[in-house]
Amino acid sequence: MWYMSSERLKQQRDSSSYKWMHENFVNSWRNLSSGRIWTLATSCFSHENLSHILFNGFTFFFMARPVLSLLGSRKFIFLYMGGGMAANLSSIVWSNIIKGRDQGSLGASAAIYGVVSFLACVAPKLTFHLYGIVPVPAWLVVSGIFAYDTYSALSDRRKGTDTAGHVAGLLAGIGYFIGHRFRIF
């Protein structure tokens, strides 16, 4: 849908569908304060281009199956959606209060990072294969992502990537693991 709306904007100079996508599938303070609270959830499934959805889909495909078999579908959905929406709220707070700008975000990566960090907590010595090739222990992958995205969020180096949302997604997965471990949920 993003592709079609952007093509319509380019070719026909009609911004209505592109504006509709931004209002309904982008996480931002503007959308939230305008009463569009569903964007906290819909942005977890929205991807602006093919490479974005392919990279997230590749990661999700390999990481979700073991977590789904551990948790079952209801708890898995709670982890995914809870992690994504907590990351979205954290991203709004980070962008508006810390950085002083309303930077919209979209994509499944923060929710997927919640799944990845949960799996790393359950099985820290599990081997992840970066790019499907390089074997690395789960704890090291999650620690590396956390360090890189935290640095990127603080230094503002990766424009166009919601690194604060990534960090919050990782922390949400760890929080879910702790809650699950102590039978809170």
Short mmCIF file of N, CA and C in Angstrom, two decimals:
data_model
loop_
_atom_site.label_atom_id
_atom_site.label_comp_id
_atom_site.label_asym_id
_atom_site.label_seq_id
_atom_site.Cartn_x
_atom_site.Cartn_y
_atom_site.Cartn_z
N MET A 1 0.80 -1.18 0.00
CA MET A 1 0.00 0.00 0.00
C MET A 1 0.85 1.26 0.00
N TRP A 2 2.02 1.18 0.70
CA TRP A 2 2.91 2.33 0.69
C TRP A 2 3.38 2.62 -0.73
N TYR A 3 3.74 1.56 -1.44
CA TYR A 3 4.24 1.72 -2.80
C TYR A 3 3.19 2.39 -3.69
N MET A 4 1.97 1.89 -3.62
CA MET A 4 0.89 2.45 -4.46
C MET A 4 0.62 3.91 -4.11
N SER A 5 0.60 4.21 -2.82
CA SER A 5 0.32 5.60 -2.44
C SER A 5 1.46 6.54 -2.84
N SER A 6 2.70 6.07 -2.75
CA SER A 6 3.82 6.93 -3.16
C SER A 6 3.87 7.10 -4.68
N GLU A 7 3.52 6.05 -5.41
CA GLU A 7 3.46 6.16 -6.88
C GLU A 7 2.34 7.12 -7.30
N ARG A 8 1.23 7.04 -6.60
CA ARG A 8 0.12 7.96 -6.91
C ARG A 8 0.53 9.40 -6.65
N LEU A 9 1.31 9.60 -5.58
CA LEU A 9 1.82 10.93 -5.27
C LEU A 9 2.77 11.41 -6.36
N LYS A 10 3.67 10.54 -6.80
CA LYS A 10 4.66 10.91 -7.82
C LYS A 10 4.02 11.17 -9.18
N GLN A 11 3.15 10.26 -9.59
CA GLN A 11 2.62 10.33 -10.95
C GLN A 11 1.43 11.28 -11.10
N GLN A 12 0.54 11.27 -10.12
CA GLN A 12 -0.67 12.08 -10.24
C GLN A 12 -0.66 13.31 -9.34
N ARG A 13 0.37 13.43 -8.53
CA ARG A 13 0.49 14.52 -7.56
C ARG A 13 -0.70 14.57 -6.60
N ASP A 14 -1.21 13.37 -6.32
CA ASP A 14 -2.33 13.23 -5.39
C ASP A 14 -1.80 12.66 -4.08
N SER A 15 -1.79 13.48 -3.05
CA SER A 15 -1.20 13.07 -1.77
C SER A 15 -2.21 12.43 -0.82
N SER A 16 -3.45 12.30 -1.22
CA SER A 16 -4.49 11.83 -0.29
C SER A 16 -4.21 10.42 0.25
N SER A 17 -3.83 9.48 -0.61
CA SER A 17 -3.58 8.12 -0.11
C SER A 17 -2.30 8.05 0.71
N TYR A 18 -1.29 8.83 0.32
CA TYR A 18 -0.04 8.86 1.09
C TYR A 18 -0.28 9.46 2.48
N LYS A 19 -1.09 10.52 2.52
CA LYS A 19 -1.44 11.14 3.79
C LYS A 19 -2.24 10.16 4.65
N TRP A 20 -3.16 9.41 4.04
CA TRP A 20 -3.95 8.42 4.76
C TRP A 20 -3.05 7.34 5.36
N MET A 21 -2.05 6.90 4.60
CA MET A 21 -1.10 5.90 5.12
C MET A 21 -0.37 6.45 6.34
N HIS A 22 0.10 7.69 6.24
CA HIS A 22 0.81 8.31 7.37
C HIS A 22 -0.10 8.45 8.59
N GLU A 23 -1.33 8.76 8.37
CA GLU A 23 -2.26 8.96 9.49
C GLU A 23 -2.71 7.66 10.14
N ASN A 24 -2.59 6.54 9.44
CA ASN A 24 -3.11 5.28 9.97
C ASN A 24 -2.09 4.18 10.18
N PHE A 25 -0.87 4.35 9.65
CA PHE A 25 0.13 3.29 9.75
C PHE A 25 1.50 3.77 10.21
N VAL A 26 1.59 4.97 10.74
CA VAL A 26 2.85 5.51 11.26
C VAL A 26 2.66 5.85 12.73
N ASN A 27 3.60 5.43 13.52
CA ASN A 27 3.62 5.74 14.95
C ASN A 27 4.20 7.14 15.14
N SER A 28 3.41 8.04 15.71
CA SER A 28 3.90 9.40 15.96
C SER A 28 3.03 10.06 17.03
N TRP A 29 3.58 11.09 17.65
CA TRP A 29 2.82 11.86 18.63
C TRP A 29 1.63 12.54 17.96
N ARG A 30 1.83 13.03 16.78
CA ARG A 30 0.75 13.69 16.06
C ARG A 30 -0.45 12.75 15.88
N ASN A 31 -0.18 11.53 15.46
CA ASN A 31 -1.27 10.56 15.29
C ASN A 31 -1.91 10.19 16.62
N LEU A 32 -1.08 9.96 17.62
CA LEU A 32 -1.60 9.56 18.93
C LEU A 32 -2.43 10.68 19.56
N SER A 33 -1.94 11.90 19.51
CA SER A 33 -2.67 13.03 20.10
C SER A 33 -3.91 13.40 19.30
N SER A 34 -3.98 12.95 18.06
CA SER A 34 -5.17 13.19 17.23
C SER A 34 -6.22 12.09 17.43
N GLY A 35 -5.95 11.18 18.36
CA GLY A 35 -6.91 10.13 18.67
C GLY A 35 -6.73 8.86 17.86
N ARG A 36 -5.71 8.79 17.04
CA ARG A 36 -5.47 7.59 16.23
C ARG A 36 -4.58 6.62 17.00
N ILE A 37 -5.12 6.09 18.09
CA ILE A 37 -4.35 5.20 18.97
C ILE A 37 -4.03 3.87 18.30
N TRP A 38 -4.78 3.49 17.28
CA TRP A 38 -4.52 2.24 16.59
C TRP A 38 -3.16 2.23 15.90
N THR A 39 -2.59 3.41 15.67
CA THR A 39 -1.28 3.45 15.01
C THR A 39 -0.19 2.82 15.86
N LEU A 40 -0.42 2.72 17.19
CA LEU A 40 0.54 2.00 18.03
C LEU A 40 0.64 0.55 17.61
N ALA A 41 -0.47 -0.02 17.11
CA ALA A 41 -0.48 -1.41 16.66
C ALA A 41 -0.23 -1.53 15.15
N THR A 42 -0.90 -0.70 14.35
CA THR A 42 -0.78 -0.85 12.89
C THR A 42 0.63 -0.58 12.39
N SER A 43 1.36 0.30 13.07
CA SER A 43 2.73 0.59 12.63
C SER A 43 3.65 -0.62 12.82
N CYS A 44 3.26 -1.56 13.68
CA CYS A 44 4.05 -2.78 13.89
C CYS A 44 4.00 -3.73 12.68
N PHE A 45 3.09 -3.47 11.75
CA PHE A 45 2.94 -4.31 10.57
C PHE A 45 3.23 -3.55 9.28
N SER A 46 3.46 -2.27 9.38
CA SER A 46 3.61 -1.41 8.21
C SER A 46 5.07 -1.32 7.78
N HIS A 47 5.31 -1.53 6.49
CA HIS A 47 6.67 -1.43 5.94
C HIS A 47 6.61 -0.58 4.68
N GLU A 48 7.51 0.38 4.59
CA GLU A 48 7.45 1.35 3.51
C GLU A 48 8.02 0.84 2.19
N ASN A 49 8.91 -0.15 2.24
CA ASN A 49 9.47 -0.66 0.99
C ASN A 49 9.76 -2.15 1.09
N LEU A 50 10.10 -2.75 -0.03
CA LEU A 50 10.29 -4.19 -0.12
C LEU A 50 11.47 -4.69 0.72
N SER A 51 12.58 -3.98 0.69
CA SER A 51 13.75 -4.43 1.47
C SER A 51 13.45 -4.41 2.96
N HIS A 52 12.68 -3.44 3.40
CA HIS A 52 12.30 -3.33 4.81
C HIS A 52 11.50 -4.56 5.25
N ILE A 53 10.50 -4.92 4.50
CA ILE A 53 9.67 -6.07 4.88
C ILE A 53 10.43 -7.39 4.70
N LEU A 54 11.29 -7.49 3.69
CA LEU A 54 12.04 -8.73 3.49
C LEU A 54 13.03 -8.97 4.63
N PHE A 55 13.74 -7.93 5.05
CA PHE A 55 14.70 -8.09 6.14
C PHE A 55 13.98 -8.46 7.43
N ASN A 56 12.89 -7.75 7.75
CA ASN A 56 12.13 -8.07 8.95
C ASN A 56 11.50 -9.45 8.86
N GLY A 57 10.97 -9.78 7.69
CA GLY A 57 10.35 -11.09 7.49
C GLY A 57 11.35 -12.22 7.64
N PHE A 58 12.56 -12.04 7.12
CA PHE A 58 13.62 -13.05 7.24
C PHE A 58 13.96 -13.30 8.71
N THR A 59 14.14 -12.23 9.45
CA THR A 59 14.44 -12.36 10.88
C THR A 59 13.28 -12.99 11.63
N PHE A 60 12.08 -12.53 11.36
CA PHE A 60 10.90 -13.06 12.03
C PHE A 60 10.71 -14.54 11.75
N PHE A 61 10.92 -14.95 10.51
CA PHE A 61 10.74 -16.35 10.12
C PHE A 61 11.59 -17.28 10.98
N PHE A 62 12.84 -16.92 11.20
CA PHE A 62 13.73 -17.80 11.95
C PHE A 62 13.62 -17.65 13.46
N MET A 63 13.26 -16.49 13.94
CA MET A 63 13.21 -16.26 15.38
C MET A 63 11.85 -16.58 16.00
N ALA A 64 10.79 -16.43 15.26
CA ALA A 64 9.45 -16.58 15.83
C ALA A 64 9.09 -18.03 16.11
N ARG A 65 9.50 -18.95 15.27
CA ARG A 65 9.09 -20.35 15.44
C ARG A 65 9.46 -20.95 16.79
N PRO A 66 10.70 -20.83 17.24
CA PRO A 66 11.01 -21.42 18.56
C PRO A 66 10.27 -20.73 19.71
N VAL A 67 10.10 -19.41 19.61
CA VAL A 67 9.40 -18.68 20.67
C VAL A 67 7.91 -19.05 20.66
N LEU A 68 7.34 -19.18 19.50
CA LEU A 68 5.94 -19.59 19.38
C LEU A 68 5.72 -20.97 19.97
N SER A 69 6.66 -21.88 19.74
CA SER A 69 6.52 -23.24 20.30
C SER A 69 6.70 -23.23 21.82
N LEU A 70 7.48 -22.31 22.34
CA LEU A 70 7.66 -22.19 23.80
C LEU A 70 6.45 -21.57 24.49
N LEU A 71 5.89 -20.53 23.88
CA LEU A 71 4.86 -19.73 24.54
C LEU A 71 3.43 -20.12 24.17
N GLY A 72 3.24 -20.62 22.97
CA GLY A 72 1.89 -20.79 22.46
C GLY A 72 1.46 -19.49 21.79
N SER A 73 0.39 -19.57 21.01
CA SER A 73 0.03 -18.42 20.18
C SER A 73 -0.45 -17.20 20.97
N ARG A 74 -1.23 -17.40 22.01
CA ARG A 74 -1.76 -16.23 22.75
C ARG A 74 -0.63 -15.46 23.44
N LYS A 75 0.25 -16.15 24.14
CA LYS A 75 1.35 -15.46 24.82
C LYS A 75 2.34 -14.88 23.81
N PHE A 76 2.50 -15.57 22.67
CA PHE A 76 3.39 -15.05 21.64
C PHE A 76 2.86 -13.73 21.09
N ILE A 77 1.57 -13.67 20.81
CA ILE A 77 0.97 -12.43 20.30
C ILE A 77 1.10 -11.32 21.34
N PHE A 78 0.93 -11.66 22.61
CA PHE A 78 1.11 -10.67 23.67
C PHE A 78 2.54 -10.15 23.69
N LEU A 79 3.51 -11.04 23.54
CA LEU A 79 4.92 -10.63 23.48
C LEU A 79 5.16 -9.73 22.27
N TYR A 80 4.73 -10.17 21.10
CA TYR A 80 4.98 -9.41 19.88
C TYR A 80 4.30 -8.04 19.91
N MET A 81 2.99 -8.05 20.14
CA MET A 81 2.25 -6.79 20.13
C MET A 81 2.60 -5.92 21.34
N GLY A 82 2.75 -6.54 22.50
CA GLY A 82 3.14 -5.78 23.69
C GLY A 82 4.50 -5.14 23.52
N GLY A 83 5.44 -5.91 22.98
CA GLY A 83 6.78 -5.37 22.73
C GLY A 83 6.76 -4.26 21.69
N GLY A 84 6.00 -4.47 20.62
CA GLY A 84 5.91 -3.45 19.57
C GLY A 84 5.26 -2.17 20.06
N MET A 85 4.16 -2.31 20.79
CA MET A 85 3.46 -1.10 21.27
C MET A 85 4.23 -0.40 22.38
N ALA A 86 4.89 -1.15 23.25
CA ALA A 86 5.74 -0.53 24.28
C ALA A 86 6.90 0.22 23.61
N ALA A 87 7.47 -0.38 22.59
CA ALA A 87 8.55 0.29 21.85
C ALA A 87 8.03 1.53 21.15
N ASN A 88 6.82 1.47 20.61
CA ASN A 88 6.25 2.64 19.94
C ASN A 88 6.02 3.79 20.92
N LEU A 89 5.49 3.47 22.09
CA LEU A 89 5.31 4.52 23.11
C LEU A 89 6.66 5.10 23.54
N SER A 90 7.63 4.22 23.75
CA SER A 90 8.97 4.68 24.13
C SER A 90 9.58 5.55 23.04
N SER A 91 9.35 5.18 21.80
CA SER A 91 9.87 5.96 20.68
C SER A 91 9.26 7.36 20.64
N ILE A 92 7.95 7.44 20.90
CA ILE A 92 7.29 8.74 20.94
C ILE A 92 7.87 9.61 22.04
N VAL A 93 8.06 9.02 23.22
CA VAL A 93 8.64 9.76 24.34
C VAL A 93 10.06 10.22 23.99
N TRP A 94 10.87 9.30 23.47
CA TRP A 94 12.25 9.63 23.11
C TRP A 94 12.29 10.76 22.07
N SER A 95 11.53 10.60 21.01
CA SER A 95 11.55 11.60 19.92
C SER A 95 11.08 12.97 20.38
N ASN A 96 9.99 13.01 21.14
CA ASN A 96 9.39 14.29 21.50
C ASN A 96 10.01 14.95 22.72
N ILE A 97 10.30 14.18 23.74
CA ILE A 97 10.82 14.77 24.98
C ILE A 97 12.34 14.90 24.95
N ILE A 98 13.03 13.86 24.54
CA ILE A 98 14.49 13.90 24.55
C ILE A 98 15.04 14.65 23.32
N LYS A 99 14.55 14.30 22.14
CA LYS A 99 15.07 14.89 20.91
C LYS A 99 14.33 16.15 20.46
N GLY A 100 13.14 16.37 21.00
CA GLY A 100 12.40 17.59 20.69
C GLY A 100 11.81 17.66 19.30
N ARG A 101 11.48 16.52 18.71
CA ARG A 101 10.84 16.50 17.39
C ARG A 101 9.93 15.29 17.29
N ASP A 102 8.89 15.42 16.51
CA ASP A 102 7.96 14.31 16.33
C ASP A 102 8.38 13.53 15.09
N GLN A 103 9.13 12.48 15.33
CA GLN A 103 9.65 11.66 14.24
C GLN A 103 8.82 10.38 14.16
N GLY A 104 8.05 10.23 13.10
CA GLY A 104 7.23 9.04 12.93
C GLY A 104 8.08 7.81 12.65
N SER A 105 7.53 6.65 13.00
CA SER A 105 8.23 5.40 12.73
C SER A 105 7.23 4.31 12.36
N LEU A 106 7.74 3.31 11.68
CA LEU A 106 6.92 2.19 11.28
C LEU A 106 7.82 0.98 11.08
N GLY A 107 7.22 -0.20 11.08
CA GLY A 107 7.96 -1.43 10.85
C GLY A 107 7.87 -2.37 12.03
N ALA A 108 8.21 -3.61 11.75
CA ALA A 108 8.08 -4.68 12.73
C ALA A 108 9.34 -4.90 13.55
N SER A 109 10.40 -4.19 13.27
CA SER A 109 11.69 -4.52 13.89
C SER A 109 11.69 -4.42 15.41
N ALA A 110 11.04 -3.44 15.99
CA ALA A 110 11.04 -3.33 17.46
C ALA A 110 10.29 -4.52 18.07
N ALA A 111 9.16 -4.90 17.48
CA ALA A 111 8.41 -6.06 17.97
C ALA A 111 9.22 -7.34 17.78
N ILE A 112 9.90 -7.45 16.65
CA ILE A 112 10.74 -8.63 16.39
C ILE A 112 11.91 -8.65 17.35
N TYR A 113 12.48 -7.49 17.66
CA TYR A 113 13.56 -7.46 18.64
C TYR A 113 13.09 -7.93 20.01
N GLY A 114 11.83 -7.67 20.34
CA GLY A 114 11.27 -8.21 21.58
C GLY A 114 11.28 -9.73 21.57
N VAL A 115 10.92 -10.32 20.44
CA VAL A 115 10.93 -11.78 20.28
C VAL A 115 12.36 -12.30 20.35
N VAL A 116 13.27 -11.62 19.68
CA VAL A 116 14.68 -12.04 19.65
C VAL A 116 15.30 -11.98 21.05
N SER A 117 15.06 -10.89 21.78
CA SER A 117 15.66 -10.77 23.11
C SER A 117 15.04 -11.77 24.08
N PHE A 118 13.74 -12.05 23.93
CA PHE A 118 13.11 -13.09 24.76
C PHE A 118 13.79 -14.43 24.50
N LEU A 119 13.99 -14.78 23.23
CA LEU A 119 14.65 -16.04 22.88
C LEU A 119 16.07 -16.09 23.42
N ALA A 120 16.78 -14.98 23.35
CA ALA A 120 18.16 -14.93 23.87
C ALA A 120 18.18 -15.11 25.39
N CYS A 121 17.15 -14.64 26.08
CA CYS A 121 17.08 -14.83 27.53
C CYS A 121 16.76 -16.29 27.87
N VAL A 122 15.90 -16.91 27.08
CA VAL A 122 15.53 -18.31 27.31
C VAL A 122 16.71 -19.23 27.03
N ALA A 123 17.43 -18.95 25.94
CA ALA A 123 18.54 -19.81 25.51
C ALA A 123 19.73 -18.95 25.11
N PRO A 124 20.47 -18.41 26.08
CA PRO A 124 21.55 -17.47 25.76
C PRO A 124 22.69 -18.08 24.94
N LYS A 125 22.87 -19.38 25.02
CA LYS A 125 23.96 -20.02 24.27
C LYS A 125 23.51 -20.54 22.91
N LEU A 126 22.23 -20.35 22.59
CA LEU A 126 21.71 -20.72 21.28
C LEU A 126 22.50 -19.97 20.21
N THR A 127 22.80 -20.64 19.11
CA THR A 127 23.57 -20.01 18.05
C THR A 127 22.63 -19.36 17.05
N PHE A 128 22.81 -18.05 16.87
CA PHE A 128 22.13 -17.32 15.80
C PHE A 128 23.10 -17.27 14.63
N HIS A 129 22.58 -17.31 13.43
CA HIS A 129 23.42 -17.17 12.24
C HIS A 129 23.14 -15.82 11.59
N LEU A 130 24.08 -14.88 11.80
CA LEU A 130 23.93 -13.56 11.21
C LEU A 130 23.95 -13.69 9.69
N TYR A 131 22.98 -13.07 9.06
CA TYR A 131 22.81 -13.13 7.61
C TYR A 131 22.72 -14.57 7.11
N GLY A 132 22.31 -15.47 8.01
CA GLY A 132 22.16 -16.87 7.66
C GLY A 132 23.49 -17.60 7.55
N ILE A 133 24.60 -16.97 7.94
CA ILE A 133 25.92 -17.58 7.73
C ILE A 133 26.79 -17.59 8.99
N VAL A 134 27.02 -16.44 9.59
CA VAL A 134 28.00 -16.28 10.67
C VAL A 134 27.40 -16.73 12.02
N PRO A 135 27.94 -17.80 12.63
CA PRO A 135 27.40 -18.28 13.91
C PRO A 135 27.85 -17.40 15.08
N VAL A 136 26.88 -16.93 15.87
CA VAL A 136 27.15 -16.08 17.02
C VAL A 136 26.18 -16.48 18.14
N PRO A 137 26.66 -16.55 19.40
CA PRO A 137 25.73 -16.88 20.49
C PRO A 137 24.66 -15.80 20.65
N ALA A 138 23.46 -16.23 21.02
CA ALA A 138 22.30 -15.33 21.12
C ALA A 138 22.58 -14.15 22.05
N TRP A 139 23.20 -14.40 23.19
CA TRP A 139 23.44 -13.33 24.15
C TRP A 139 24.33 -12.24 23.54
N LEU A 140 25.28 -12.65 22.70
CA LEU A 140 26.19 -11.68 22.09
C LEU A 140 25.48 -10.87 21.00
N VAL A 141 24.62 -11.52 20.24
CA VAL A 141 23.86 -10.80 19.21
C VAL A 141 23.00 -9.72 19.85
N VAL A 142 22.24 -10.10 20.87
CA VAL A 142 21.34 -9.15 21.52
C VAL A 142 22.14 -8.04 22.21
N SER A 143 23.24 -8.38 22.85
CA SER A 143 24.09 -7.36 23.48
C SER A 143 24.66 -6.41 22.43
N GLY A 144 25.09 -6.95 21.30
CA GLY A 144 25.63 -6.11 20.23
C GLY A 144 24.58 -5.19 19.63
N ILE A 145 23.38 -5.72 19.38
CA ILE A 145 22.30 -4.88 18.85
C ILE A 145 21.95 -3.79 19.86
N PHE A 146 21.87 -4.17 21.12
CA PHE A 146 21.55 -3.20 22.17
C PHE A 146 22.59 -2.08 22.21
N ALA A 147 23.87 -2.45 22.21
CA ALA A 147 24.94 -1.45 22.28
C ALA A 147 24.92 -0.56 21.04
N TYR A 148 24.80 -1.16 19.87
CA TYR A 148 24.82 -0.39 18.62
C TYR A 148 23.62 0.56 18.52
N ASP A 149 22.43 0.06 18.83
CA ASP A 149 21.25 0.91 18.73
C ASP A 149 21.20 1.97 19.83
N THR A 150 21.71 1.65 21.02
CA THR A 150 21.77 2.65 22.07
C THR A 150 22.72 3.78 21.66
N TYR A 151 23.89 3.41 21.17
CA TYR A 151 24.85 4.41 20.69
C TYR A 151 24.24 5.25 19.56
N SER A 152 23.57 4.58 18.63
CA SER A 152 22.96 5.28 17.50
C SER A 152 21.85 6.23 17.95
N ALA A 153 21.06 5.80 18.93
CA ALA A 153 19.99 6.67 19.44
C ALA A 153 20.57 7.90 20.14
N LEU A 154 21.59 7.68 20.93
CA LEU A 154 22.20 8.79 21.67
C LEU A 154 22.95 9.76 20.76
N SER A 155 23.61 9.22 19.74
CA SER A 155 24.41 10.08 18.86
C SER A 155 23.62 10.57 17.64
N ASP A 156 22.43 10.03 17.44
CA ASP A 156 21.57 10.43 16.32
C ASP A 156 22.23 10.16 14.98
N ARG A 157 22.96 9.06 14.86
CA ARG A 157 23.72 8.76 13.66
C ARG A 157 22.91 8.07 12.56
N ARG A 158 21.88 7.33 12.92
CA ARG A 158 21.14 6.55 11.92
C ARG A 158 19.79 7.19 11.65
N LYS A 159 19.80 8.24 10.92
CA LYS A 159 18.56 8.93 10.55
C LYS A 159 17.70 7.97 9.73
N GLY A 160 16.40 8.00 9.97
CA GLY A 160 15.50 7.13 9.23
C GLY A 160 15.30 5.77 9.88
N THR A 161 16.04 5.48 10.95
CA THR A 161 15.87 4.23 11.68
C THR A 161 15.51 4.58 13.11
N ASP A 162 14.47 3.96 13.61
CA ASP A 162 14.01 4.24 14.98
C ASP A 162 14.83 3.40 15.97
N THR A 163 16.04 3.84 16.21
CA THR A 163 16.94 3.09 17.09
C THR A 163 16.45 3.08 18.53
N ALA A 164 15.80 4.14 18.97
CA ALA A 164 15.23 4.15 20.32
C ALA A 164 14.12 3.10 20.42
N GLY A 165 13.35 2.95 19.38
CA GLY A 165 12.32 1.90 19.33
C GLY A 165 12.94 0.52 19.36
N HIS A 166 14.06 0.34 18.67
CA HIS A 166 14.75 -0.95 18.69
C HIS A 166 15.19 -1.30 20.12
N VAL A 167 15.79 -0.33 20.79
CA VAL A 167 16.25 -0.55 22.17
C VAL A 167 15.07 -0.90 23.07
N ALA A 168 13.98 -0.16 22.93
CA ALA A 168 12.79 -0.42 23.75
C ALA A 168 12.20 -1.80 23.43
N GLY A 169 12.24 -2.21 22.17
CA GLY A 169 11.77 -3.55 21.81
C GLY A 169 12.61 -4.64 22.47
N LEU A 170 13.92 -4.46 22.46
CA LEU A 170 14.81 -5.41 23.14
C LEU A 170 14.49 -5.48 24.64
N LEU A 171 14.33 -4.31 25.26
CA LEU A 171 14.03 -4.27 26.69
C LEU A 171 12.66 -4.87 27.00
N ALA A 172 11.71 -4.68 26.10
CA ALA A 172 10.37 -5.27 26.29
C ALA A 172 10.45 -6.79 26.28
N GLY A 173 11.25 -7.35 25.39
CA GLY A 173 11.43 -8.80 25.34
C GLY A 173 12.08 -9.33 26.61
N ILE A 174 13.06 -8.61 27.12
CA ILE A 174 13.72 -9.00 28.37
C ILE A 174 12.73 -8.88 29.52
N GLY A 175 11.96 -7.80 29.53
CA GLY A 175 10.93 -7.63 30.56
C GLY A 175 9.89 -8.73 30.51
N TYR A 176 9.50 -9.13 29.30
CA TYR A 176 8.53 -10.22 29.17
C TYR A 176 9.12 -11.53 29.70
N PHE A 177 10.39 -11.76 29.41
CA PHE A 177 11.06 -12.96 29.92
C PHE A 177 11.03 -12.98 31.45
N ILE A 178 11.36 -11.85 32.06
CA ILE A 178 11.36 -11.77 33.53
C ILE A 178 9.95 -12.00 34.06
N GLY A 179 8.96 -11.37 33.44
CA GLY A 179 7.58 -11.57 33.86
C GLY A 179 7.12 -13.01 33.69
N HIS A 180 7.54 -13.63 32.59
CA HIS A 180 7.19 -15.02 32.33
C HIS A 180 7.89 -15.95 33.31
N ARG A 181 9.13 -15.65 33.58
CA ARG A 181 9.93 -16.49 34.50
C ARG A 181 9.35 -16.49 35.92
N PHE A 182 8.88 -15.33 36.35
CA PHE A 182 8.32 -15.21 37.70
C PHE A 182 6.79 -15.31 37.70
N ARG A 183 6.26 -15.83 36.58
CA ARG A 183 4.83 -16.15 36.45
C ARG A 183 3.92 -14.94 36.67
N ILE A 184 4.37 -13.78 36.30
CA ILE A 184 3.53 -12.59 36.37
C ILE A 184 2.50 -12.64 35.24
N PHE A 185 2.95 -13.14 34.08
CA PHE A 185 2.04 -13.37 32.95
C PHE A 185 2.57 -14.54 32.14
#
